CSV table of N, CA, C and O in Angstrom, one decimal:
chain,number,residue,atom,x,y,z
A,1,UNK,N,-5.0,-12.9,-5.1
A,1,UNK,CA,-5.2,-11.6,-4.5
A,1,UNK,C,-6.2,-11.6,-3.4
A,1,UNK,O,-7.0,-12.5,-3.2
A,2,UNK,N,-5.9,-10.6,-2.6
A,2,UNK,CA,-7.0,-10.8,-1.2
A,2,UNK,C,-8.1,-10.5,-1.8
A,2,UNK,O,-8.5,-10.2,-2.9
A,3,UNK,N,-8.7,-10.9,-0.6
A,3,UNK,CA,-10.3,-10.1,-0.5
A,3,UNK,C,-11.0,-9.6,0.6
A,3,UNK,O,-12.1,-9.8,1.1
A,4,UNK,N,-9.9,-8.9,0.9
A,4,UNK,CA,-10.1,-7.7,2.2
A,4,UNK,C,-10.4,-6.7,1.9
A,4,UNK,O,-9.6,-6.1,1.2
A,5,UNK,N,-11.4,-6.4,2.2
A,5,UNK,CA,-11.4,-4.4,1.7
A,5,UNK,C,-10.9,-3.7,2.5
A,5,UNK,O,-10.7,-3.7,3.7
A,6,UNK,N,-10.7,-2.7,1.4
A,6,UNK,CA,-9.7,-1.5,2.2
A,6,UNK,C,-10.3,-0.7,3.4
A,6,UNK,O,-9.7,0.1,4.1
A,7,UNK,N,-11.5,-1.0,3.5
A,7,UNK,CA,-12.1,-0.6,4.6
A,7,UNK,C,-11.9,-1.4,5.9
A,7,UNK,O,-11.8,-0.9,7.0
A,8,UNK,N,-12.0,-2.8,5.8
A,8,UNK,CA,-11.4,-3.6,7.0
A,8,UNK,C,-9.6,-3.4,6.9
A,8,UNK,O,-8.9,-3.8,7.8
A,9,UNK,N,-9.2,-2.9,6.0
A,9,UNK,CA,-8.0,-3.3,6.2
A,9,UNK,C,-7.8,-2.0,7.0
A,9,UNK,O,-7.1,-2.3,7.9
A,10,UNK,N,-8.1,-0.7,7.1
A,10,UNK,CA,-8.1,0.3,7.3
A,10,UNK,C,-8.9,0.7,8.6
A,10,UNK,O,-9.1,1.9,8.9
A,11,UNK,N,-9.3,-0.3,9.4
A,11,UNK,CA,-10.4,-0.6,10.3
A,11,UNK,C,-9.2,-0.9,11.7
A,11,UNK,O,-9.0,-0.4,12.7
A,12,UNK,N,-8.7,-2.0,11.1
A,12,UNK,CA,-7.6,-2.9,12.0
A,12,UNK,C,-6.7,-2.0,12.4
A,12,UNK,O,-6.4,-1.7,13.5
A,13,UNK,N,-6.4,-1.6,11.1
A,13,UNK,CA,-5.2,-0.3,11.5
A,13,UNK,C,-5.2,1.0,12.0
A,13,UNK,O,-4.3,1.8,12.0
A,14,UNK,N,-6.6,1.2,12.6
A,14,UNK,CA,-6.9,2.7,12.9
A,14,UNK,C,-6.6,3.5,12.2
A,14,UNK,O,-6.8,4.5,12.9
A,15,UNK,N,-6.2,4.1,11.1
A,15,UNK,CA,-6.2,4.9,9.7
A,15,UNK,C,-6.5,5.1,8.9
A,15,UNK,O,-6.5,4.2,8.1
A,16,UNK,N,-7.0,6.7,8.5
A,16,UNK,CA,-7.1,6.5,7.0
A,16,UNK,C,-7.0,6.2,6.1
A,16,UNK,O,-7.8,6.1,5.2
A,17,UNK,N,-5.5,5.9,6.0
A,17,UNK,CA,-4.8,5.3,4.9
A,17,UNK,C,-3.7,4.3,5.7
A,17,UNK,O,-3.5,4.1,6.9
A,18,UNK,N,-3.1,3.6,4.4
A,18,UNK,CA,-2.1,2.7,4.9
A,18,UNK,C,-1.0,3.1,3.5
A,18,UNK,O,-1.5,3.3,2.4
A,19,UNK,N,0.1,3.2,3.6
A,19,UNK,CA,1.1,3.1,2.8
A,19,UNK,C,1.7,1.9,2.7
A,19,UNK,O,2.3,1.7,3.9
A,20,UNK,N,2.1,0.8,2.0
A,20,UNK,CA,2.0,-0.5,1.8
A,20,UNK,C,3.7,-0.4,1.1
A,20,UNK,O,3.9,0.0,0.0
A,21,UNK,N,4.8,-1.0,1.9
A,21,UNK,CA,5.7,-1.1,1.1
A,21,UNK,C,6.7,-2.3,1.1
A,21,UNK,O,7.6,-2.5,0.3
A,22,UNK,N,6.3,-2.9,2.1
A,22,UNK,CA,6.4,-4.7,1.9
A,22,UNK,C,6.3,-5.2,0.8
A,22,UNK,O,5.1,-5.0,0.5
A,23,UNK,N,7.0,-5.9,-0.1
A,23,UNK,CA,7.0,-6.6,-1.5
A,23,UNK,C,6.0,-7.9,-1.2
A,23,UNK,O,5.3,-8.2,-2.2
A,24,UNK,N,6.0,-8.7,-0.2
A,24,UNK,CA,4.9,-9.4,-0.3
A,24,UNK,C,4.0,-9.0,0.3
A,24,UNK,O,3.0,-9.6,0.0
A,25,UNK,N,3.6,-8.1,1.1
A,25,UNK,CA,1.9,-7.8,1.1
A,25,UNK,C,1.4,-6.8,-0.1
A,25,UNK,O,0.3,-6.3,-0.2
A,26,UNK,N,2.6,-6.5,-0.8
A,26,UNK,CA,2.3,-5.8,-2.2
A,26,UNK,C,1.6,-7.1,-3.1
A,26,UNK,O,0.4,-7.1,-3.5
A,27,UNK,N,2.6,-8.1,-3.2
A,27,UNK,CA,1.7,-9.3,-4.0
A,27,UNK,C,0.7,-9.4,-3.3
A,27,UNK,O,-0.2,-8.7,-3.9
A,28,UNK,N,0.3,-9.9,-2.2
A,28,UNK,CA,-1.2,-10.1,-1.2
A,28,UNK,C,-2.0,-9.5,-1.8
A,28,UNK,O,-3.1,-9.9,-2.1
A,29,UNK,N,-1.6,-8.2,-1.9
A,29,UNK,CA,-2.8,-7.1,-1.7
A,29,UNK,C,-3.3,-6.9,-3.4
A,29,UNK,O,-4.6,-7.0,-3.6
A,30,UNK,N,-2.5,-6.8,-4.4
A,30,UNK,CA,-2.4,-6.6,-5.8
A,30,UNK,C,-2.7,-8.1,-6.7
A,30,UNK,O,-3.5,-8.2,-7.6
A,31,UNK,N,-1.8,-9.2,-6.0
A,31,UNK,CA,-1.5,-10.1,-6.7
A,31,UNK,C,-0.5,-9.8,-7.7
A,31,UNK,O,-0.4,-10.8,-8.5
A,32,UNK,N,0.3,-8.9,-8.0
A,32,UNK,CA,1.6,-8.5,-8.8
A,32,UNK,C,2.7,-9.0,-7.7
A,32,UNK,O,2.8,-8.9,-6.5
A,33,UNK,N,3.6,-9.5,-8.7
A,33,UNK,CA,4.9,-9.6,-8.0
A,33,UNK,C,5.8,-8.7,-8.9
A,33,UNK,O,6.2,-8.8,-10.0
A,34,UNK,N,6.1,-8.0,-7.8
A,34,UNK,CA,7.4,-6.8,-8.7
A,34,UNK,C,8.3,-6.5,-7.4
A,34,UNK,O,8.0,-6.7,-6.3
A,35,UNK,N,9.8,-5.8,-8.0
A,35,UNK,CA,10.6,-5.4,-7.5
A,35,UNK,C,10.7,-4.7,-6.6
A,35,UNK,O,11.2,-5.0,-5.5
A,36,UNK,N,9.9,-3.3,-7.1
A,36,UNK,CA,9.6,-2.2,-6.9
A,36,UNK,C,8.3,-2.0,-6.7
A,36,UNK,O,7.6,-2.8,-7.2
A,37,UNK,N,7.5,-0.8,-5.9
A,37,UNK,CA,6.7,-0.5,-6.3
A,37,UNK,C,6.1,-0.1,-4.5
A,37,UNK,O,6.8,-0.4,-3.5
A,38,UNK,N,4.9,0.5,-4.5
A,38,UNK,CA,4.0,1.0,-3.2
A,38,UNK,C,2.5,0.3,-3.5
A,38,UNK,O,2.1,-0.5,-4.4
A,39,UNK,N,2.0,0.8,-2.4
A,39,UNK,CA,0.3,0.1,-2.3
A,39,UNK,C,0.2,0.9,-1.3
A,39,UNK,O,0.9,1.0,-0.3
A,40,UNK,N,-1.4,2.0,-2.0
A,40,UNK,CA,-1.4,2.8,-0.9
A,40,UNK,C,-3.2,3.1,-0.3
A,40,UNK,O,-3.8,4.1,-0.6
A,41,UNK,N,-3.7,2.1,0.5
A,41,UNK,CA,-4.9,1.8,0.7
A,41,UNK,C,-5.8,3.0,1.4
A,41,UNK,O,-5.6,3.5,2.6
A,42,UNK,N,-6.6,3.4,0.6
A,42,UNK,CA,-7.7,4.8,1.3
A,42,UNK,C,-9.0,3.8,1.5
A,42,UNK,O,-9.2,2.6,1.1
A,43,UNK,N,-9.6,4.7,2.1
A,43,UNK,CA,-11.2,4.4,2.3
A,43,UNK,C,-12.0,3.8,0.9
A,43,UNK,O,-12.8,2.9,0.7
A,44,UNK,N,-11.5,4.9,0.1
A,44,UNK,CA,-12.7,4.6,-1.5
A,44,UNK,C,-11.7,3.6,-2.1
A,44,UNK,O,-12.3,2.7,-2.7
A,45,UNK,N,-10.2,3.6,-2.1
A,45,UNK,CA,-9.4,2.5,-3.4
A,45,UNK,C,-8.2,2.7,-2.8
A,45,UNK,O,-7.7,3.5,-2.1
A,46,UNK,N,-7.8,1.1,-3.7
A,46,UNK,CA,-6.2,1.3,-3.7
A,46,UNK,C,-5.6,1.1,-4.9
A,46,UNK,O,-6.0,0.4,-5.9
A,47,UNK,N,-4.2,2.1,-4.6
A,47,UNK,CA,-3.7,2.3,-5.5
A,47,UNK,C,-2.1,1.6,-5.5
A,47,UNK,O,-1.4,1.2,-4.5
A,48,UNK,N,-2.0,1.6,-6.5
A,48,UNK,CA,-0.6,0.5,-7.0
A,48,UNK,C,0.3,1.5,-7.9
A,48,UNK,O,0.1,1.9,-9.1
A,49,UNK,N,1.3,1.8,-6.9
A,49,UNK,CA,2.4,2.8,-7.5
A,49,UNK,C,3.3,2.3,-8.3
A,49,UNK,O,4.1,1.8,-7.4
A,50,UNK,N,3.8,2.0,-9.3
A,50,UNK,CA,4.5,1.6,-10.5
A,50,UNK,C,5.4,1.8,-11.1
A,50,UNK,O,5.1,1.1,-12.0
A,51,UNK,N,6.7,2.3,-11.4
A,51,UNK,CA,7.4,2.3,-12.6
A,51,UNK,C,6.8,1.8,-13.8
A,51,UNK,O,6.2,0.8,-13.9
A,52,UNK,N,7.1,2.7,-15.1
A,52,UNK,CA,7.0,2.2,-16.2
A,52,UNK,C,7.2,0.2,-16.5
A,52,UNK,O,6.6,-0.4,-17.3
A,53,UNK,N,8.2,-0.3,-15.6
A,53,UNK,CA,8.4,-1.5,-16.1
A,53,UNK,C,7.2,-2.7,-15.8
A,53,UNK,O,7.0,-3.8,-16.4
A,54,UNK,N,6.5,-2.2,-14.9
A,54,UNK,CA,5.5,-3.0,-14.5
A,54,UNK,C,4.2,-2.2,-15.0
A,54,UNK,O,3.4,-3.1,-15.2
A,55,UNK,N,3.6,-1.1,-15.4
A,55,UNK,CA,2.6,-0.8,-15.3
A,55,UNK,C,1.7,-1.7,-16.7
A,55,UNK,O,0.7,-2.3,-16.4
A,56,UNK,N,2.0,-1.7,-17.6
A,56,UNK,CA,1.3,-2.5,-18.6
A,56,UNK,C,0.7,-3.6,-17.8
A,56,UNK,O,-0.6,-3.5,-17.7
A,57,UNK,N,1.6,-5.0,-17.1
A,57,UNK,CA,1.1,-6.1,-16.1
A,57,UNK,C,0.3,-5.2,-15.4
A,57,UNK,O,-0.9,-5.4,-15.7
A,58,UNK,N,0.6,-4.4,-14.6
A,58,UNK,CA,-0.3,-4.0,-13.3
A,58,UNK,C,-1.9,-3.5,-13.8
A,58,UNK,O,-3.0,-3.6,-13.2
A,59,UNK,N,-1.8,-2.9,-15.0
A,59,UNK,CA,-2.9,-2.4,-15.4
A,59,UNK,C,-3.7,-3.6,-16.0
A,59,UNK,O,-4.9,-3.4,-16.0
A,60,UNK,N,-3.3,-4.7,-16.4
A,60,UNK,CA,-4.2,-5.9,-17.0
A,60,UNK,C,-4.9,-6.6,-15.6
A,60,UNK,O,-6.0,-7.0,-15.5
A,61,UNK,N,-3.9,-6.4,-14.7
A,61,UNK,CA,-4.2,-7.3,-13.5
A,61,UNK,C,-5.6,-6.4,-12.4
A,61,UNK,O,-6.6,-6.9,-11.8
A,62,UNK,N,-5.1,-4.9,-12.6
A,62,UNK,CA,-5.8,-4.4,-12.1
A,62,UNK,C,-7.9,-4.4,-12.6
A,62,UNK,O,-9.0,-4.3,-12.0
A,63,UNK,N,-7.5,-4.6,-13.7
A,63,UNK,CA,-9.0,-4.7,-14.2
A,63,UNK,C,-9.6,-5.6,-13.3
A,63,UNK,O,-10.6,-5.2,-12.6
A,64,UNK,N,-9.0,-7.3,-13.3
A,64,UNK,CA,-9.5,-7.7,-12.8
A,64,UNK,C,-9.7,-7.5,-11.2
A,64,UNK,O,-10.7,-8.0,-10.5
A,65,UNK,N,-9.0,-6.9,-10.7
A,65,UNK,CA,-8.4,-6.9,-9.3
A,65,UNK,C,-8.8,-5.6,-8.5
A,65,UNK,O,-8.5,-5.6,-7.3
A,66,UNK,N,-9.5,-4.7,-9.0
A,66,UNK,CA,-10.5,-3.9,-8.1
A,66,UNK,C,-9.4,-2.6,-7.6
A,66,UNK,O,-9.9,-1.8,-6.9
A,67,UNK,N,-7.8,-2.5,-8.0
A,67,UNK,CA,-7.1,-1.6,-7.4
A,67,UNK,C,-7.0,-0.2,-8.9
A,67,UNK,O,-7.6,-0.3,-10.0
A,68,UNK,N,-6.2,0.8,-8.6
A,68,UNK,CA,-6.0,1.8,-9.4
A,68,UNK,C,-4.5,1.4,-9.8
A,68,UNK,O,-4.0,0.6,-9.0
A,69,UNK,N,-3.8,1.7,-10.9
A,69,UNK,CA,-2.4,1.8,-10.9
A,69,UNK,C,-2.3,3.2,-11.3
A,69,UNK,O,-3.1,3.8,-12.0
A,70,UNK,N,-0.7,3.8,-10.5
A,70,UNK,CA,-0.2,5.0,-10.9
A,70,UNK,C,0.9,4.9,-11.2
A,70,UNK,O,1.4,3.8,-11.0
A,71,UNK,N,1.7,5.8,-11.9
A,71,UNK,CA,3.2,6.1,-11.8
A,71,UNK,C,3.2,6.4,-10.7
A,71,UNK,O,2.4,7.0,-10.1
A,72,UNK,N,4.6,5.7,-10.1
A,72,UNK,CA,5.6,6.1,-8.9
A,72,UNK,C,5.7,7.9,-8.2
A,72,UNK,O,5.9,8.2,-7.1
A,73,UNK,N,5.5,9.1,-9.8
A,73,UNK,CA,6.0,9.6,-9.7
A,73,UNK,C,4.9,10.1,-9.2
A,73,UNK,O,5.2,11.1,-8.5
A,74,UNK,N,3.3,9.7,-9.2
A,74,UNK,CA,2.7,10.5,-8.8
A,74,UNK,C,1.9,10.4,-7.4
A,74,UNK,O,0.8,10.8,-7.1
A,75,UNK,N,3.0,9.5,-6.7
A,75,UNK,CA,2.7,9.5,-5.1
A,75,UNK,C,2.3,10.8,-4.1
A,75,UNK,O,1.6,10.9,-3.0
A,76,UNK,N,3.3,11.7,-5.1
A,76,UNK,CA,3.6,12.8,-4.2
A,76,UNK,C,2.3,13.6,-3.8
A,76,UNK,O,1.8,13.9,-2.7
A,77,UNK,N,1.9,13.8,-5.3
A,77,UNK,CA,0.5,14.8,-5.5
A,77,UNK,C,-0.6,13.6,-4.8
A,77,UNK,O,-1.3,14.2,-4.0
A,78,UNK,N,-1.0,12.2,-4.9
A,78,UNK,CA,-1.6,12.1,-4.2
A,78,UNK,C,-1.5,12.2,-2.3
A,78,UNK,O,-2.5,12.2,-1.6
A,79,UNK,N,-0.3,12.1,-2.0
A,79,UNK,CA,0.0,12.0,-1.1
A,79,UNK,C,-0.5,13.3,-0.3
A,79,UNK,O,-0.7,13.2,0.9
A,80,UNK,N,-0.8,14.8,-1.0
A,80,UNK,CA,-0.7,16.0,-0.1
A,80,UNK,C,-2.3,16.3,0.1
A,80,UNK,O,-2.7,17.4,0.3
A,81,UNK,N,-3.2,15.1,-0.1
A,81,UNK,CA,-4.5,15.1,0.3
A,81,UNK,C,-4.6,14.0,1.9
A,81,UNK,O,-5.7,14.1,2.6
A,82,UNK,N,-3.6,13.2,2.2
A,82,UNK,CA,-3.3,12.4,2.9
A,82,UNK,C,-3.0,12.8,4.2
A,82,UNK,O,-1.8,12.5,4.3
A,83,UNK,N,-3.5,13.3,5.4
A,83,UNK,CA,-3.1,13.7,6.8
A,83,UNK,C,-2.8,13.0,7.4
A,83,UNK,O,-1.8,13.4,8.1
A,84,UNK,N,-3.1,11.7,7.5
A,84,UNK,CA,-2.5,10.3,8.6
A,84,UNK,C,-2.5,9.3,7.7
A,84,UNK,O,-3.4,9.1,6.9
A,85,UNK,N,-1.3,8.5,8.0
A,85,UNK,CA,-1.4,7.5,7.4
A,85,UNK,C,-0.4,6.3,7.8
A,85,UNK,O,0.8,6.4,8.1
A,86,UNK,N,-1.0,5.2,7.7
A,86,UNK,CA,-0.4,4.5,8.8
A,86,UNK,C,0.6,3.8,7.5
A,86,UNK,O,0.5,3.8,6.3
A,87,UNK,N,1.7,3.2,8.4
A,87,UNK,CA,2.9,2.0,7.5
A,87,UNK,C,3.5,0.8,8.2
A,87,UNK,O,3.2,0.2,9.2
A,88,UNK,N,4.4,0.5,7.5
A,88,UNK,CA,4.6,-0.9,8.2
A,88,UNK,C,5.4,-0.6,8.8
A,88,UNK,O,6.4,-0.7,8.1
A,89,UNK,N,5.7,-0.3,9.8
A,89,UNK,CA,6.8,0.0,11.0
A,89,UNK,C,7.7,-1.7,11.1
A,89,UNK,O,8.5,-1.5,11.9
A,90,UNK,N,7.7,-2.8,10.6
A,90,UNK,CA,8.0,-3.9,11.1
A,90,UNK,C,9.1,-4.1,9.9
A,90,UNK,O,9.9,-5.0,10.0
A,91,UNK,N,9.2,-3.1,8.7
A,91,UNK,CA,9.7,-3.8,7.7
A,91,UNK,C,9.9,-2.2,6.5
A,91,UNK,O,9.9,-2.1,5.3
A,92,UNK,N,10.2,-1.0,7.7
A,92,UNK,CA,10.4,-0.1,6.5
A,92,UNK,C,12.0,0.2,7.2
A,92,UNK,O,12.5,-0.1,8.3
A,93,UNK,N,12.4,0.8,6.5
A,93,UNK,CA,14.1,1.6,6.7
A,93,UNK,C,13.7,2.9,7.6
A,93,UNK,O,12.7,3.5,7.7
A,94,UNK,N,14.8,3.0,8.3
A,94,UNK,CA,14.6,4.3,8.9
A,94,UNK,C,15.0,5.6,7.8
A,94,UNK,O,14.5,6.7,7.9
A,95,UNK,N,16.1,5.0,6.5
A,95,UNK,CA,16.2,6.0,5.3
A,95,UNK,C,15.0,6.5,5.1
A,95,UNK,O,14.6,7.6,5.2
A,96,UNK,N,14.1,5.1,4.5
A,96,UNK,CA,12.8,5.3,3.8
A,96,UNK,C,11.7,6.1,4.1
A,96,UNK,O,11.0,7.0,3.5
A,97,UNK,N,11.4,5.7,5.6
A,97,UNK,CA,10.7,6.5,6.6
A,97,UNK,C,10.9,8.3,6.7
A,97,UNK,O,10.1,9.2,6.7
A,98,UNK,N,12.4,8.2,6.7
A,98,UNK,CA,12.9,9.9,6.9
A,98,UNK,C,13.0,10.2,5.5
A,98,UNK,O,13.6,11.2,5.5
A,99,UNK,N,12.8,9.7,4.3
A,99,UNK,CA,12.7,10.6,3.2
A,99,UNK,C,11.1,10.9,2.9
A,99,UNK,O,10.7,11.9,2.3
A,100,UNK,N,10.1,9.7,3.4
A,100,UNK,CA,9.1,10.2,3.5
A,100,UNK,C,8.1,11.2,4.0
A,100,UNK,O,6.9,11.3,3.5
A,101,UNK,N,8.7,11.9,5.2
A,101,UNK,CA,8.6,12.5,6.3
A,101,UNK,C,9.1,13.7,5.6
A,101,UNK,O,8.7,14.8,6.0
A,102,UNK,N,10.0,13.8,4.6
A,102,UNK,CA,10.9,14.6,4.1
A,102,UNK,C,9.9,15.0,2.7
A,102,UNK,O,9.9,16.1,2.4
A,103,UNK,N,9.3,14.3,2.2
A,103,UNK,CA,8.5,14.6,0.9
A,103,UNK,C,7.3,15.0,1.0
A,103,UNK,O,6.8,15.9,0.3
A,104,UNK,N,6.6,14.2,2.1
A,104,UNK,CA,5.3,14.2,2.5
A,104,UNK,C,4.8,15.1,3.5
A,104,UNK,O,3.7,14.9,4.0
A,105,UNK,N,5.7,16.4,4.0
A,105,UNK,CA,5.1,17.0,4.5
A,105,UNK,C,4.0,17.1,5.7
A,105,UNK,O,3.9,17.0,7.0
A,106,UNK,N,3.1,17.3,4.5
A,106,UNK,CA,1.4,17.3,5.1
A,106,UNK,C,1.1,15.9,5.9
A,106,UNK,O,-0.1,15.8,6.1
A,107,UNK,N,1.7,15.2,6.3
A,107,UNK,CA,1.4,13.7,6.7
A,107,UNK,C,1.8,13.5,7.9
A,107,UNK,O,2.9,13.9,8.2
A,108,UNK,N,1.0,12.9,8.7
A,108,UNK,CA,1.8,12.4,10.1
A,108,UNK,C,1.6,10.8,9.7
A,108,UNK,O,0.6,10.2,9.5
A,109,UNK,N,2.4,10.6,9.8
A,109,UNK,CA,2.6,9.1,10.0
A,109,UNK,C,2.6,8.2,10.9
A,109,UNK,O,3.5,8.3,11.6
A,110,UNK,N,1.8,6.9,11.2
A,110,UNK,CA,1.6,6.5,12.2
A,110,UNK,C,2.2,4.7,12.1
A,110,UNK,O,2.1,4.0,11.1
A,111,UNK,N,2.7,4.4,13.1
A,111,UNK,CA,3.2,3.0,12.7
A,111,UNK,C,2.6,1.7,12.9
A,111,UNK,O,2.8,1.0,13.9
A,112,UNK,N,2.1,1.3,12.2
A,112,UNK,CA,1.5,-0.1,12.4
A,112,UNK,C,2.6,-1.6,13.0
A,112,UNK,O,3.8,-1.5,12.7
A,113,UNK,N,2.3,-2.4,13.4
A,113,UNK,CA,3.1,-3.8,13.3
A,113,UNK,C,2.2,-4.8,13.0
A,113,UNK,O,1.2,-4.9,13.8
A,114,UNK,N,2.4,-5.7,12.0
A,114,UNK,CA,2.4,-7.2,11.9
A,114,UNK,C,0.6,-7.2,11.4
A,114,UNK,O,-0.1,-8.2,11.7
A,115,UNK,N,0.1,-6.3,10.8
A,115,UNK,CA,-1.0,-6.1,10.6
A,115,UNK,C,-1.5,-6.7,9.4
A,115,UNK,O,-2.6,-7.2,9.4
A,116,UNK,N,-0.8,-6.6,8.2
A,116,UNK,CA,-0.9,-7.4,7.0
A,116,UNK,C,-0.9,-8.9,7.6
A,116,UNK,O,-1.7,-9.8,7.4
A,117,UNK,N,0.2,-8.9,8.3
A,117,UNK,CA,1.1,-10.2,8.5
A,117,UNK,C,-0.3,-11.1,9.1
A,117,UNK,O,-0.6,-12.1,8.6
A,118,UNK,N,-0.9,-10.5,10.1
A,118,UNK,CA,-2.1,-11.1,10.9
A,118,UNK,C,-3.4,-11.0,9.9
A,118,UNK,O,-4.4,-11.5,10.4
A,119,UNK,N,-3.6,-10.6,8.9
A,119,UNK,CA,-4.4,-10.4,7.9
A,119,UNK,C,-4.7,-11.6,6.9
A,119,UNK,O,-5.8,-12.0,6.5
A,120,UNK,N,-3.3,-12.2,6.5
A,120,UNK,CA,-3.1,-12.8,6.0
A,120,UNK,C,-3.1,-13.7,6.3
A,120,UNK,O,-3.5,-14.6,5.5
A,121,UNK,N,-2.8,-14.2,7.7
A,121,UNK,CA,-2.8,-15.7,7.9
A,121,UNK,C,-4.1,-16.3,8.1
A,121,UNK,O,-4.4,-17.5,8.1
A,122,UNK,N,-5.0,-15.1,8.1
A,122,UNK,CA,-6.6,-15.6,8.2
A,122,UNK,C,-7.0,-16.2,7.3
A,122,UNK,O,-6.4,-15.5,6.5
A,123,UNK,N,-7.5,-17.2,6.6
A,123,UNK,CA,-7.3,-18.0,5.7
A,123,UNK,C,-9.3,-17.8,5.3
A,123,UNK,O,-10.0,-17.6,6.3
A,124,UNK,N,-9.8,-17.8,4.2
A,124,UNK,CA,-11.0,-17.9,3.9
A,124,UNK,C,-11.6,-19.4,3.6
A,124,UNK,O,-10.9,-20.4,3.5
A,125,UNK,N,-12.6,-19.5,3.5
A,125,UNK,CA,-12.8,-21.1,2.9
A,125,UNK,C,-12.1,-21.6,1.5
A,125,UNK,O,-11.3,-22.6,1.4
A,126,UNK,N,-12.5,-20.8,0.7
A,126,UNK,CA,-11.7,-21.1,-0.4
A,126,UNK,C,-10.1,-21.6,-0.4
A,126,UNK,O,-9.6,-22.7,-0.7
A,127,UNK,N,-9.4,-20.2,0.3
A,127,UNK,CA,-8.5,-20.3,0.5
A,127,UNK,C,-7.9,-22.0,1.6
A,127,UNK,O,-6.9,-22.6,1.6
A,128,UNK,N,-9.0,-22.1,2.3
A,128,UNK,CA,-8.5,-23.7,3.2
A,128,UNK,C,-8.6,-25.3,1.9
A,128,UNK,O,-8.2,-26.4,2.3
């Protein structure tokens, strides 16, 4: 699992938030590997959006791992505290994007590129 805080990660990206929906900077960011699922990085936490099929794993992991888990379902409601928020423009659908835009209302959305991607390749000592 990283060990970037959501404040540098949120630094790089000029945003208050990040909506996370790349399946591998989902593992990165969580250390879960799942199908499905969001990562949605604020200032104070991140949160790990879920389906029932993962949340049991995600919740054991998360202890260790410093993030929140939600249901999927409850994106929405946090989402309408959310004014800007940036995403991965490099690797979302244009469906996905326009139903988000379509749910989320209250949100402007702003597009990031390759920002995980350059995050990651920074390597820590441990990690060399």
């Amino acid at each position: 699992m990283t060990t970037v805080s959501p404040g540098a990660v949120l630094q790089r990206a000029e945003v208050p938030a990040l909506l996370v929906s790349d399946l591998t900077n989902i593992r990165y960011i969580t250390g879960l590997q799942v199908s499905a699922g969001l990562v949605l990085v604020t200032k104070r936490r991140v949160f790990l959006f879920v389906d029932s099929r993962y949340t049991d794993m995600a919740k054991r992991k998360a202890a260790q791992g410093g993030f929140a888990v939600r249901d999927l379902k409850d994106l929405e409601t946090v989402m309408r505290d959310i004014r800007h928020c940036g995403f991965e423009g490099d690797t979302l659908t244009v469906q996905r994007f326009a139903n988000w835009k379509r749910t989320f209302k209250n949100t402007k959305f702003v597009q990031t590129s390759g920002l995980l991607d350059s995050i990651r390749r920074e390597k820590t000592r441990e990690e060399l």
